[in-house]
Amino acid sequence: MHREPHTLSRRAALRLAAAAGLAGVVTAHAGRHAFAAADRALDLAVERTRITIDGETTRAIAIGGSIPAPTLRWREGEEVVVRVTNRLDEPTSIHWHGLLLEGVMDGAPGFNGFAPIMPGETYTYRFVLRQAGTYWYHSHSAGQEQEGMYGAIVIEPAGRDPVRADRDHVVLLSDHTAEAPAAVLRKLRISEGYYNNGRRTLVDFFRDAERDGFSATLRDRLAWGKMRMDATDLADVTGYRFLVNGKGVRDHWTGLFRPGERVRLRIINGSAMSIFDVRIPGLAMTVVAADGQDVMPVRVDEFRIGVGETYDVIVLAREDRAYTVFAEPIDRSGYARATLAPREGMAGEIPEQRPRTVLTMADMGMDHGGMDHGDMDHGGSDHAAMGHGAHGAHGGSAGHADPAPARAVGWADAATPPGAKALAYDDLQSLTRTADLREPAHVIDLRLTGMMSRYVWTLNGRAFDDGEPIRVAYGDRVRIRFINTTMMAHPMHLHGMFMELENGRTGRLPRKHVVLVPPGRTLSVLVTANEPGEWPLHCHLLYHMASGMMARFVVEPRAARL
Amino acid sequence: MHPKSLLIATIALLMAGPGPAFAAGGHGHGQAHAHDTAAIGRPAAVSAARRTIRVEMHDNHFTPDTLRVKAGETIRFVVTNKGDFLHEFSLGTAAMHAEHQKTMAVMMEHGMLTPTGIDAERMKMDHSAMPGMDHGVGHDHANGVLVEPGKTADFAWTFDKTVDLEFACNVPGHYEAGMVGTVVIGR
């Protein structure tokens, strides 16, 4: 199928903004009048700029004059006022990712009566900080987040911080492309293989399996992975540069410490499309918070971080040397790098890159019965382009015991070396007890679906434009089951309320604003619907959201039903 | 002393001793216990203490987080766990704590310790199988106590000389999260 590229790109860019315009008329904005001074007031301009990454200068959008945007250091209990002025020639918005606040202040156009901030306009956000921890803020309009509109939020607790550190650094990961986001999406839509030649689909797998048998096909896939000819559906945009605090690999951002200090790293994945495996060779990390919420400390050597997630870790750097914070995207198409050092001008060793994993049957949804093959588009995949010559080449070594070099099998496998500990969701336990112990009043099944070959990503098979809102009554406790029927992981983000991840840690379920749902798996969360409004619930992969992987999660006042 | 506190103190004797003997696996030697704590002082009878310092444990920090003592002084520590999790009050240098953390991690893995308590049965069952552990009982090197949530324990310590001393909780992850304080030893 073929459509006018121009139409597509325009639609893509305007999709969210258009939806926003409709909703914006309905509700008056509490935020649009003058205020008495709050505890903190801040002016942030959104404007076009240029950013130079390792010598290459490209167009970008800055909030507050820098990329990333300035780190906002606030204190729990304060009321903050942020005046955002749009100096672009397109609508914009700022969303406070992970913050509990009144709906209109959430800053997602088309939801809770928030209208996009039009060119030349100033919007005043005003809210009381009801929580502490590490969060972030970013544009919720078109592809602006990809262009540099992201920054960190650090909120000190009103009381004593259960974590004590001598030093505190934000480590904000992002992915950067010289291309305009609308162009990226256009290319993804026209050809699913644009960034991913040689990509195989589930349908291909079944065809091969029918012909060659399952085990031969699986071997084949392993071989493909080893030869790095298979993009394995881990990421669908490549060609990124990966940044830490806006710096590329060559310019590498440096965070200072004095040997012996206890250093808190607030690691935020502010990228558009990249899931990272993060480690600091030579240093163990103790995870003390996830998505801004304190967790029981857990000592790890590495962790995987989905788009939108945050982890706070403590490192005890005792030696007078430089360490490298190393973050590899799961498709291993590059890496982000930062340096922790006692002095400027030092550089840690760059570790060897890990192999890219190869997906398995489980990742393809074989472990649950709900697979709907109708979701897969048969027409679009070019089977012939897969190059089966490689299969024959592999035949020569088939049957030989492979001494298994560094290889990763299955989505969850980060090629963690033996003896090293990678954080698992099951390790996360809230430092404070689960407040709401009620059984969920009802269960909401949300199937993560997609037609991969047309780059249509959906929830329950429907794109945001034609999907029905999810409705829950104010005060209800509900369970949401994220059933991933696709071959990609989806970081699912709910605005306005924390999701308590059902990871077996009953009584201390970790509170998350993003849960990374692995391919072919189901994760469930509990939500107490105590924030009235209509909240976005979406995949935080930017282009998945833009292509429709979003729903409206409506918390309805009980009174409205009488 | 309350019976439960006695149990806790006994377990403290078992495990709060410096790590090397225990963590060294097959190389365990009884005498390895003796030399480590000598550098930081020696245990004392509670009755010998002229001064009492009360310390509260929370999730995961101490109040206060600095203790001032004099060289040669014997202090009775009364340690109350006001948190929801198991905590330890242990005296040692940073290096001693680092070693001890390895021991504690093993005990947690073996279920002798849980995030909220001490499994006395497993403690009995398992410790004899672990080199070093069976030498622990009766040795005079109680440089700390493990205290379950809601409980209070006490012990006494005579501080010898000026060293860089920390009091710390070595339950896995707690030290890293900042559950450690400084002992300032004056003259």
XYZ file of C-alpha atoms in Angstrom:
749
model
C 0.000 0.000 0.000
C 1.114 3.458 -0.824
C 0.018 6.850 0.326
C 1.116 10.372 -0.281
C 4.115 10.913 1.925
C 3.272 14.564 2.353
C -0.158 13.764 3.708
C 1.268 11.246 6.092
C 3.872 13.482 7.558
C 1.481 16.311 8.023
C -1.019 14.050 9.688
C 1.636 12.585 11.879
C 2.874 15.910 13.063
C -0.528 17.331 13.710
C -2.311 14.301 15.048
C -1.976 15.015 18.741
C -2.268 18.724 18.374
C -5.499 18.375 16.430
C -7.066 16.144 19.033
C -5.979 18.668 21.583
C -7.654 21.549 19.838
C -11.040 19.883 20.127
C -10.810 19.163 23.789
C -9.268 22.491 24.551
C -12.393 24.412 23.697
C -14.491 22.566 26.187
C -12.790 23.422 29.425
C -11.678 26.686 30.902
C -8.146 26.778 32.173
C -7.561 27.365 35.797
C -3.957 28.009 34.939
C -4.448 30.961 32.643
C -4.734 33.846 35.022
C -2.355 35.848 37.141
C -1.213 34.529 40.489
C 0.212 35.748 43.699
C 3.801 34.645 44.165
C 4.224 30.952 44.821
C 7.171 29.348 46.595
C 9.009 29.109 43.326
C 8.427 30.845 40.031
C 10.265 30.106 36.893
C 10.179 31.234 33.283
C 10.993 28.778 30.531
C 11.043 29.639 26.863
C 10.674 26.980 24.194
C 12.676 27.870 21.131
C 14.479 26.556 18.100
C 18.173 26.164 18.575
C 21.090 24.214 17.245
C 22.856 21.478 19.112
C 26.361 20.204 18.472
C 26.930 16.555 19.304
C 30.521 15.366 18.959
C 31.141 18.016 16.316
C 27.949 17.565 14.320
C 25.502 20.444 14.498
C 21.804 19.868 13.931
C 18.505 21.594 14.494
C 16.883 21.129 17.860
C 14.371 22.599 20.294
C 15.420 23.801 23.724
C 13.424 24.438 26.873
C 15.017 27.165 28.966
C 17.918 27.593 26.576
C 19.617 24.231 26.876
C 19.481 20.571 25.901
C 18.705 18.895 28.134
C 16.493 21.529 29.700
C 17.603 22.886 33.089
C 17.297 20.458 35.983
C 14.443 21.665 38.163
C 15.352 21.235 41.830
C 12.314 21.576 44.009
C 11.123 20.568 47.452
C 8.130 18.435 48.366
C 5.236 20.541 49.607
C 6.235 23.633 47.672
C 3.932 25.287 45.224
C 5.682 25.944 41.952
C 4.781 28.266 39.129
C 6.309 27.733 35.710
C 5.565 30.164 32.899
C 6.240 28.515 29.566
C 6.532 30.752 26.526
C 6.268 29.212 23.084
C 8.720 30.836 20.681
C 8.258 28.145 18.046
C 6.073 28.423 14.987
C 4.137 25.328 16.023
C 2.097 24.419 19.117
C 3.945 23.000 22.103
C 3.378 21.663 25.598
C 5.265 20.539 28.664
C 4.273 17.419 30.531
C 5.558 16.786 34.064
C 6.318 13.121 33.797
C 5.453 11.198 36.966
C 4.089 14.127 38.955
C 0.782 13.883 40.749
C -1.164 17.014 39.918
C -4.429 18.450 38.781
C -5.328 17.217 35.298
C -5.018 20.453 33.356
C -1.523 20.968 34.777
C -0.377 17.601 33.444
C 0.276 19.272 30.137
C -0.864 16.604 27.696
C -2.737 18.288 24.837
C -6.155 16.794 24.300
C -6.503 15.569 27.859
C -7.979 17.147 30.956
C -8.812 20.274 29.002
C -5.218 21.193 28.376
C -4.842 22.927 25.043
C -1.490 23.162 23.334
C 0.482 26.333 23.935
C 0.217 28.219 20.671
C 3.097 30.141 19.069
C 3.762 33.367 20.942
C 1.621 32.302 23.870
C 2.683 31.911 27.501
C 1.081 29.251 29.649
C 1.367 29.302 33.404
C 1.631 25.968 35.120
C 1.000 26.002 38.837
C 0.937 23.023 41.158
C 1.855 21.821 44.627
C 4.519 19.154 44.811
C 2.919 16.158 46.453
C 5.863 13.802 46.238
C 9.648 13.576 46.300
C 12.109 11.900 43.975
C 13.509 11.906 40.463
C 11.179 12.744 37.602
C 11.442 14.555 34.315
C 9.603 16.887 32.000
C 9.194 16.878 28.266
C 7.070 18.035 25.387
C 3.897 16.075 24.748
C 3.434 17.548 21.285
C 4.322 15.977 17.944
C 7.946 14.830 17.923
C 9.372 17.705 19.953
C 10.641 15.487 22.731
C 12.912 13.794 20.198
C 14.240 17.214 19.197
C 15.562 18.081 22.635
C 12.593 19.057 24.799
C 13.398 17.084 27.927
C 14.877 17.837 31.319
C 15.179 16.404 34.822
C 13.145 17.160 37.926
C 14.617 16.478 41.347
C 12.298 16.914 44.317
C 13.823 16.787 47.773
C 11.592 15.175 50.377
C 9.910 17.370 52.979
C 11.224 15.092 55.704
C 14.485 13.213 55.956
C 15.556 11.510 52.776
C 15.841 7.774 53.515
C 18.836 7.822 51.211
C 21.918 9.791 52.118
C 24.545 10.730 49.597
C 27.501 13.078 49.539
C 26.900 13.970 45.940
C 24.028 13.926 43.531
C 24.195 13.750 39.738
C 21.464 13.580 37.143
C 22.278 11.140 34.331
C 19.747 11.832 31.609
C 19.879 9.400 28.705
C 18.493 10.337 25.332
C 18.666 9.462 21.659
C 19.381 12.069 19.061
C 18.843 12.073 15.338
C 19.679 14.707 12.796
C 16.423 13.899 11.042
C 13.197 15.696 11.824
C 10.866 13.427 13.815
C 8.095 13.813 11.252
C 10.482 12.509 8.608
C 11.389 9.540 10.783
C 7.760 8.646 11.259
C 7.044 9.113 7.570
C 9.788 6.699 6.666
C 8.621 4.206 9.257
C 5.139 4.321 7.824
C 6.104 4.039 4.194
C 8.411 1.157 4.807
C 8.678 -0.725 8.016
C 12.089 -1.863 6.972
C 13.504 1.580 6.393
C 15.648 1.555 9.484
C 15.745 -2.149 9.741
C 16.695 -4.045 6.648
C 16.531 -7.743 7.087
C 13.957 -7.554 9.809
C 12.056 -10.752 10.236
C 8.484 -10.997 11.315
C 6.538 -13.564 13.219
C 4.878 -14.567 9.985
C 8.245 -15.275 8.447
C 9.080 -17.358 11.423
C 5.971 -19.465 11.054
C 6.598 -19.905 7.345
C 10.134 -21.016 8.005
C 9.013 -23.238 10.823
C 6.475 -24.937 8.618
C 9.123 -25.629 6.047
C 12.132 -26.388 8.234
C 10.679 -27.334 11.590
C 10.754 -25.259 14.755
C 14.180 -26.143 16.036
C 15.888 -25.606 12.701
C 14.138 -22.282 12.401
C 15.154 -21.290 15.880
C 18.758 -22.229 15.076
C 18.434 -20.193 11.967
C 17.345 -17.204 13.944
C 20.228 -17.661 16.340
C 22.593 -17.716 13.414
C 21.047 -14.593 12.014
C 21.556 -12.868 15.277
C 25.178 -13.927 15.468
C 25.870 -12.575 12.054
C 24.189 -9.346 13.048
C 22.109 -9.400 9.933
C 18.883 -9.502 11.809
C 17.613 -6.418 13.518
C 15.430 -8.765 15.567
C 12.696 -6.259 16.188
C 14.415 -4.815 19.226
C 14.277 -1.292 17.986
C 12.731 0.172 14.916
C 14.629 3.402 14.525
C 18.377 3.255 14.173
C 21.019 5.781 13.265
C 20.729 7.460 16.636
C 23.462 9.082 18.632
C 23.021 8.299 22.293
C 23.510 11.087 24.771
C 24.098 11.545 28.473
C 23.044 14.980 29.664
C 23.146 16.148 26.083
C 26.712 14.985 25.410
C 27.777 12.429 22.857
C 30.273 9.639 23.186
C 33.248 11.763 22.239
C 32.428 14.834 24.308
C 31.314 12.576 27.187
C 29.655 14.269 30.115
C 31.688 14.038 33.323
C 30.334 13.869 36.854
C 32.827 14.582 39.615
C 33.296 12.772 42.917
C 35.889 12.617 45.655
C 37.115 9.084 46.277
C 35.176 7.529 49.133
C 32.080 9.575 48.541
C 28.620 8.120 48.342
C 27.305 9.288 44.971
C 23.649 9.256 44.016
C 23.014 8.954 40.303
C 19.534 9.851 39.149
C 19.295 7.962 35.899
C 16.470 8.977 33.595
C 15.668 7.464 30.238
C 14.461 10.496 28.339
C 14.943 8.995 24.919
C 12.284 8.762 22.275
C 12.737 5.144 21.266
C 15.677 3.533 23.068
C 15.657 1.025 25.887
C 19.072 0.833 27.562
C 21.148 -1.651 29.522
C 23.171 0.393 32.004
C 26.292 -0.561 33.924
C 29.382 1.046 35.447
C 32.253 -1.418 35.084
C 34.113 -1.606 38.377
C 31.281 -0.236 40.481
C 28.301 -1.999 41.972
C 25.138 0.065 41.976
C 22.578 0.015 44.752
C 19.153 0.843 43.393
C 17.342 3.007 45.943
C 14.456 4.409 43.909
C 12.467 3.460 40.845
C 10.341 6.001 38.992
C 11.024 8.477 41.778
C 9.679 6.221 44.509
C 11.930 4.833 47.227
C 12.541 1.110 47.066
C 14.320 -1.251 49.407
C 17.944 -0.968 48.384
C 19.035 -3.666 45.985
C 22.589 -4.107 44.863
C 23.043 -4.789 41.168
C 25.720 -4.720 38.519
C 23.425 -3.558 35.749
C 19.832 -2.768 34.929
C 17.586 -2.320 31.935
C 15.715 0.968 31.735
C 12.689 1.522 29.535
C 11.821 4.826 27.916
C 10.402 7.141 30.560
C 11.611 5.135 33.538
C 13.999 6.449 36.182
C 16.282 4.649 38.619
C 18.245 6.238 41.431
C 21.374 4.330 42.296
C 24.112 4.799 44.862
C 27.697 4.086 43.986
C 30.622 4.066 46.385
C 33.579 5.110 44.305
C 36.536 4.571 46.593
C 39.355 4.666 44.085
C 41.023 7.707 42.588
C 40.208 6.796 39.015
C 37.684 7.399 36.267
C 34.679 5.143 35.768
C 32.493 4.863 32.696
C 28.728 4.892 32.898
C 27.890 2.720 29.930
C 24.396 2.526 28.477
C 23.795 0.316 25.492
C 20.484 0.332 23.652
C 19.081 -3.183 23.501
C 19.580 -3.360 19.741
C 23.270 -2.584 20.428
C 23.334 -0.011 17.657
C 25.717 2.154 19.645
C 26.091 3.345 23.213
C 25.832 6.302 25.503
C 28.748 7.059 27.726
C 29.433 9.266 30.702
C 32.399 9.540 32.991
C 32.564 9.600 36.768
C 35.917 10.965 37.776
C 37.718 12.724 40.611
C 38.855 15.464 38.197
C 37.856 16.977 34.875
C 39.634 15.739 31.787
C 39.749 12.084 32.753
C 38.179 9.218 30.844
C 37.209 5.748 31.948
C 37.827 2.702 29.853
C 35.130 1.897 27.297
C 33.970 -1.676 27.840
C 33.348 -4.044 25.002
C 29.846 -3.908 23.617
C 27.553 -6.760 24.465
C 26.009 -8.896 21.729
C 22.531 -8.177 20.542
C 19.997 -10.677 21.752
C 17.900 -12.863 19.516
C 14.242 -13.178 20.252
C 12.786 -16.569 21.050
C 9.415 -18.256 20.905
C 8.461 -16.776 24.250
C 9.165 -13.294 22.999
C 6.861 -13.960 20.118
C 3.934 -14.542 22.377
C 4.007 -18.316 22.289
C 3.510 -18.534 26.015
C 0.034 -17.137 26.042
C -2.992 -18.247 24.142
C -4.206 -14.822 23.225
C -2.083 -14.359 20.136
C -4.184 -12.883 17.408
C -2.510 -13.570 14.153
C -4.901 -11.208 12.512
C -2.923 -8.407 14.032
C -0.007 -9.242 11.858
C -0.058 -7.846 8.415
C 0.888 -10.493 5.936
C 0.967 -8.329 2.900
C 3.686 -5.921 3.763
C 6.581 -8.152 4.606
C 9.021 -8.843 1.893
C 9.977 -12.392 2.554
C 12.211 -12.702 -0.440
C 14.429 -9.906 0.816
C 15.427 -11.953 3.825
C 18.277 -13.561 2.009
C 18.014 -17.234 2.641
C 21.481 -17.775 1.380
C 22.547 -17.198 4.925
C 20.460 -20.115 6.023
C 22.397 -22.367 3.708
C 25.673 -20.998 4.947
C 24.678 -21.864 8.452
C 23.849 -25.405 7.342
C 27.531 -26.168 7.137
C 28.017 -25.830 10.832
C 24.646 -27.207 11.884
C 24.868 -30.017 14.350
C 28.227 -28.965 15.740
C 28.219 -28.179 19.384
C 28.663 -24.478 19.574
C 30.940 -23.460 22.437
C 28.569 -20.548 22.880
C 30.521 -17.347 22.635
C 28.952 -14.272 24.111
C 25.429 -14.670 22.934
C 22.135 -13.528 24.247
C 18.915 -15.403 23.687
C 15.542 -13.976 24.513
C 14.449 -10.398 25.025
C 15.313 -10.300 28.701
C 18.866 -11.541 28.134
C 21.268 -8.620 28.311
C 24.260 -10.985 27.997
C 24.965 -10.400 31.663
C 28.152 -12.269 32.534
C 27.967 -15.143 35.039
C 28.072 -13.939 38.590
C 26.865 -10.457 37.752
C 23.473 -9.342 38.939
C 21.016 -7.602 36.645
C 18.056 -5.872 38.217
C 14.738 -7.628 37.664
C 11.316 -6.114 38.242
C 10.814 -8.771 40.921
C 13.619 -7.176 42.943
C 11.711 -3.941 43.376
C 9.959 -3.494 46.700
C 8.512 -0.253 47.866
C 10.199 1.179 50.924
C 6.785 2.146 52.199
C 3.839 -0.176 52.547
C 1.113 -0.460 49.926
C -1.538 1.952 51.131
C -4.563 0.464 49.402
C -4.937 -3.234 50.142
C -8.359 -3.684 48.559
C -8.844 -6.333 45.943
C -9.358 -4.719 42.541
C -12.993 -3.975 41.757
C -12.425 -4.980 38.182
C -9.815 -5.973 35.663
C -8.997 -4.049 32.521
C -7.283 -6.028 29.818
C -5.167 -3.919 27.537
C -3.745 -5.783 24.610
C -0.667 -4.202 23.118
C -1.153 -4.727 19.427
C 0.353 -3.717 16.175
C 0.467 -4.162 12.461
C 4.178 -4.081 12.222
C 4.526 -3.853 8.488
C 2.392 -0.735 8.268
C 3.783 0.793 11.418
C 0.442 0.957 13.107
C 0.704 0.441 16.854
C -2.476 0.113 18.799
C -4.165 -0.846 22.058
C -6.799 -3.586 21.881
C -6.399 -3.406 18.123
C -7.553 0.183 17.870
C -5.632 3.362 17.305
C -6.162 6.272 19.676
C -8.386 8.109 17.205
C -10.983 5.355 17.069
C -10.481 3.665 20.415
C -12.951 3.819 23.259
C -11.848 5.461 26.501
C -11.213 3.241 29.509
C -13.580 4.333 32.245
C -13.170 3.729 35.944
C -15.048 5.175 38.868
C -13.296 7.608 41.176
C -11.907 5.784 44.191
C -11.975 2.338 42.620
C -9.071 -0.013 42.827
C -8.511 -1.600 39.418
C -6.136 -4.040 37.851
C -4.747 -3.332 34.392
C -3.256 -6.254 32.534
C -0.879 -5.297 29.766
C -0.935 -8.216 27.344
C 1.843 -7.730 24.847
C 0.991 -9.572 21.644
C 3.798 -7.942 19.697
C 7.459 -8.733 19.239
C 8.636 -5.467 20.757
C 8.763 -4.298 24.339
C 6.445 -1.410 25.149
C 7.075 1.006 28.037
C 3.505 1.722 29.089
C 2.991 5.052 30.831
C -0.023 6.182 32.815
C -0.336 9.872 33.592
C -1.733 11.193 36.837
C -1.489 8.113 39.061
C 1.106 5.568 40.019
C 0.688 1.990 38.907
C 1.620 -0.606 41.499
C 3.429 -3.343 39.661
C 2.222 -6.814 40.673
C 5.612 -8.408 40.942
C 4.866 -10.697 43.867
C 6.042 -8.246 46.524
C 2.633 -8.152 48.152
C 2.250 -5.339 50.626
C 5.168 -3.466 49.093
C 4.397 -3.337 45.399
C 6.696 -0.855 43.670
C 4.960 2.270 42.390
C 5.743 2.960 38.751
C 4.696 5.524 36.174
C 6.102 3.378 33.378
C 6.130 -0.393 33.173
C 8.207 -2.009 30.487
C 6.181 -4.899 29.081
C 8.448 -7.435 27.372
C 7.437 -8.890 23.999
C 4.954 -11.724 24.265
C 4.454 -11.247 28.005
C 1.788 -9.973 30.304
C 2.371 -7.611 33.216
C -0.317 -6.509 35.586
C -0.553 -3.421 37.739
C -2.964 -2.105 40.349
C -4.201 1.456 40.270
C -6.220 3.347 42.825
C -8.235 5.717 40.687
C -8.046 8.673 43.033
C -7.212 11.414 40.553
C -10.276 12.520 38.640
C -9.775 13.409 35.034
C -8.965 11.914 31.677
C -5.413 10.719 31.595
C -3.243 9.482 28.764
C -2.253 5.835 28.960
C 0.247 5.173 26.224
C 3.355 3.491 24.968
C 6.236 5.861 25.682
C 8.032 4.917 22.482
C 7.436 8.219 20.753
C 6.603 6.878 17.316
C 4.372 4.169 18.721
C 2.374 6.778 20.572
C 2.270 8.969 17.495
C 0.965 6.076 15.452
C -1.906 5.479 17.830
C -0.704 3.405 20.780
C -2.560 5.464 23.333
C -5.836 5.351 25.217
C -7.820 7.737 27.361
C -7.995 6.554 30.970
C -10.978 8.337 32.441
C -11.491 8.538 36.194
C -15.110 9.538 36.506
C -16.521 11.312 39.527
C -19.132 9.125 41.171
C -21.515 12.058 41.354
C -21.691 12.193 37.581
C -23.390 8.823 37.547
C -26.233 9.708 39.886
C 18.065 -8.281 79.615
C 14.922 -9.430 77.882
C 15.136 -13.040 76.633
C 14.495 -11.989 73.053
C 17.276 -9.463 73.303
C 19.521 -12.198 74.579
C 18.782 -14.250 71.518
C 19.507 -11.285 69.355
C 22.714 -10.582 71.176
C 23.751 -14.215 70.807
C 23.141 -14.080 67.135
C 25.083 -10.899 67.067
C 27.973 -12.784 68.596
C 27.638 -15.337 65.864
C 27.661 -13.014 63.008
C 28.561 -9.510 63.822
C 32.169 -10.531 64.070
C 34.312 -9.232 61.279
C 33.812 -10.960 58.023
C 37.082 -12.436 56.868
C 36.927 -15.791 58.635
C 33.398 -16.348 57.528
C 33.637 -14.959 54.052
C 36.866 -16.754 53.272
C 35.032 -20.010 52.671
C 37.386 -22.956 52.979
C 40.137 -20.912 54.557
C 38.227 -20.280 57.748
C 40.336 -19.999 60.885
C 39.105 -19.351 64.346
C 41.886 -16.983 65.131
C 40.899 -14.719 62.299
C 38.299 -13.340 64.668
C 40.759 -12.168 67.204
C 42.840 -9.602 65.417
C 40.257 -7.541 63.617
C 38.275 -5.957 66.363
C 41.319 -5.342 68.525
C 42.136 -2.335 66.404
C 38.842 -0.665 67.158
C 38.447 -1.536 70.845
C 36.930 -4.408 72.798
C 33.580 -5.577 74.057
C 32.686 -4.907 77.649
C 30.099 -5.923 80.193
C 27.092 -3.645 80.090
C 27.512 -3.069 83.815
C 30.974 -1.630 83.209
C 29.657 1.253 81.168
C 29.484 4.684 82.771
C 27.588 6.228 79.906
C 24.702 5.147 77.723
C 24.112 6.260 74.161
C 20.739 5.605 72.613
C 20.557 5.067 68.880
C 17.449 4.751 66.772
C 17.331 2.764 63.563
C 14.978 3.749 60.785
C 14.494 2.612 57.162
C 17.349 3.094 56.285
C 19.282 5.447 58.532
C 20.419 6.043 62.088
C 19.490 8.811 64.479
C 21.816 10.346 65.457
C 24.314 9.793 62.695
C 27.382 10.972 64.586
C 28.553 9.530 67.911
C 31.170 11.174 70.144
C 33.184 9.043 72.539
C 36.562 9.233 74.295
C 39.463 6.887 73.874
C 39.307 4.343 76.694
C 35.661 5.065 77.404
C 33.168 2.224 77.806
C 29.776 2.959 76.347
C 26.527 1.078 76.656
C 24.606 1.329 73.408
C 20.862 0.942 73.577
C 19.703 0.401 70.045
C 16.047 0.571 69.066
C 14.745 -0.471 65.675
C 11.924 1.882 64.778
C 11.756 0.749 61.169
C 9.929 -2.004 59.344
C 13.064 -3.898 58.404
C 15.847 -5.804 60.091
C 18.796 -3.565 60.944
C 22.217 -3.905 62.403
C 24.326 -1.635 64.555
C 27.909 -2.613 63.954
C 31.153 -0.869 64.857
C 34.060 -1.078 62.457
C 36.203 0.578 59.883
C 34.873 1.053 56.363
C 36.982 -1.916 55.250
C 35.592 -4.132 58.015
C 32.074 -3.202 57.063
C 32.783 -3.964 53.409
C 33.920 -7.470 54.390
C 31.028 -7.960 56.756
C 28.571 -6.976 54.019
C 29.639 -10.021 52.039
C 28.809 -12.245 54.998
C 25.466 -10.606 55.454
C 24.646 -11.034 51.775
C 25.360 -14.771 52.063
C 23.170 -15.031 55.157
C 20.378 -13.268 53.340
C 20.708 -15.608 50.378
C 20.570 -18.618 52.697
C 17.458 -17.334 54.393
C 19.128 -17.020 57.805
C 18.226 -13.396 57.582
C 15.141 -12.007 55.926
C 14.440 -8.358 55.185
C 12.381 -8.185 58.371
C 13.960 -10.640 60.765
C 16.258 -13.407 61.865
C 15.389 -17.019 61.163
C 16.690 -18.625 64.338
C 16.085 -22.154 63.027
C 18.010 -21.645 59.847
C 20.653 -19.836 61.766
C 21.178 -22.928 63.927
C 20.847 -25.309 61.020
C 23.128 -23.612 58.622
C 25.862 -21.992 60.563
C 27.754 -25.145 61.460
C 28.089 -25.927 57.795
C 29.758 -22.632 57.193
C 33.432 -22.413 57.891
C 34.116 -19.893 60.554
C 30.598 -19.706 61.862
C 30.994 -22.515 64.356
C 33.783 -20.707 66.119
C 31.698 -17.686 66.749
C 29.779 -18.536 69.884
C 31.458 -17.497 73.059
C 34.094 -15.346 71.430
C 34.347 -11.913 72.878
C 33.998 -9.759 69.832
C 30.443 -8.551 69.820
C 31.044 -5.344 67.938
C 27.412 -5.026 67.066
C 23.828 -6.193 67.337
C 21.148 -7.193 64.898
C 17.783 -5.849 65.919
C 14.444 -6.903 64.516
C 11.731 -4.291 63.832
C 10.195 -2.960 67.026
C 12.882 -4.480 69.252
C 15.587 -2.952 71.410
C 18.976 -4.444 72.174
C 22.002 -3.253 74.056
C 25.678 -4.003 74.230
C 28.790 -2.316 75.551
C 32.038 -1.422 73.934
C 35.320 0.026 75.163
C 36.916 2.364 72.648
C 40.674 2.125 72.619
C 42.226 4.611 70.338
C 41.574 6.980 67.525
C 40.747 5.199 64.309
C 38.380 6.041 61.494
C 35.413 4.287 62.948
C 31.929 3.973 61.549
C 28.773 2.518 62.984
C 26.843 0.868 60.214
C 24.053 -1.421 59.188
C 25.359 -4.116 56.892
C 22.028 -5.652 55.922
C 22.399 -5.809 52.113
C 21.963 -2.419 50.502
C 21.522 -0.452 53.714
C 25.108 0.734 54.051
C 25.131 1.910 50.448
C 21.860 3.757 50.965
C 23.553 5.725 53.726
C 22.811 3.748 56.884
C 26.167 4.556 58.374
C 27.456 7.118 60.825
C 30.749 8.391 62.130
C 32.222 7.651 65.532
C 34.349 10.571 66.610
C 36.882 9.393 69.179
C 38.264 12.189 71.299
C 41.052 12.209 73.844
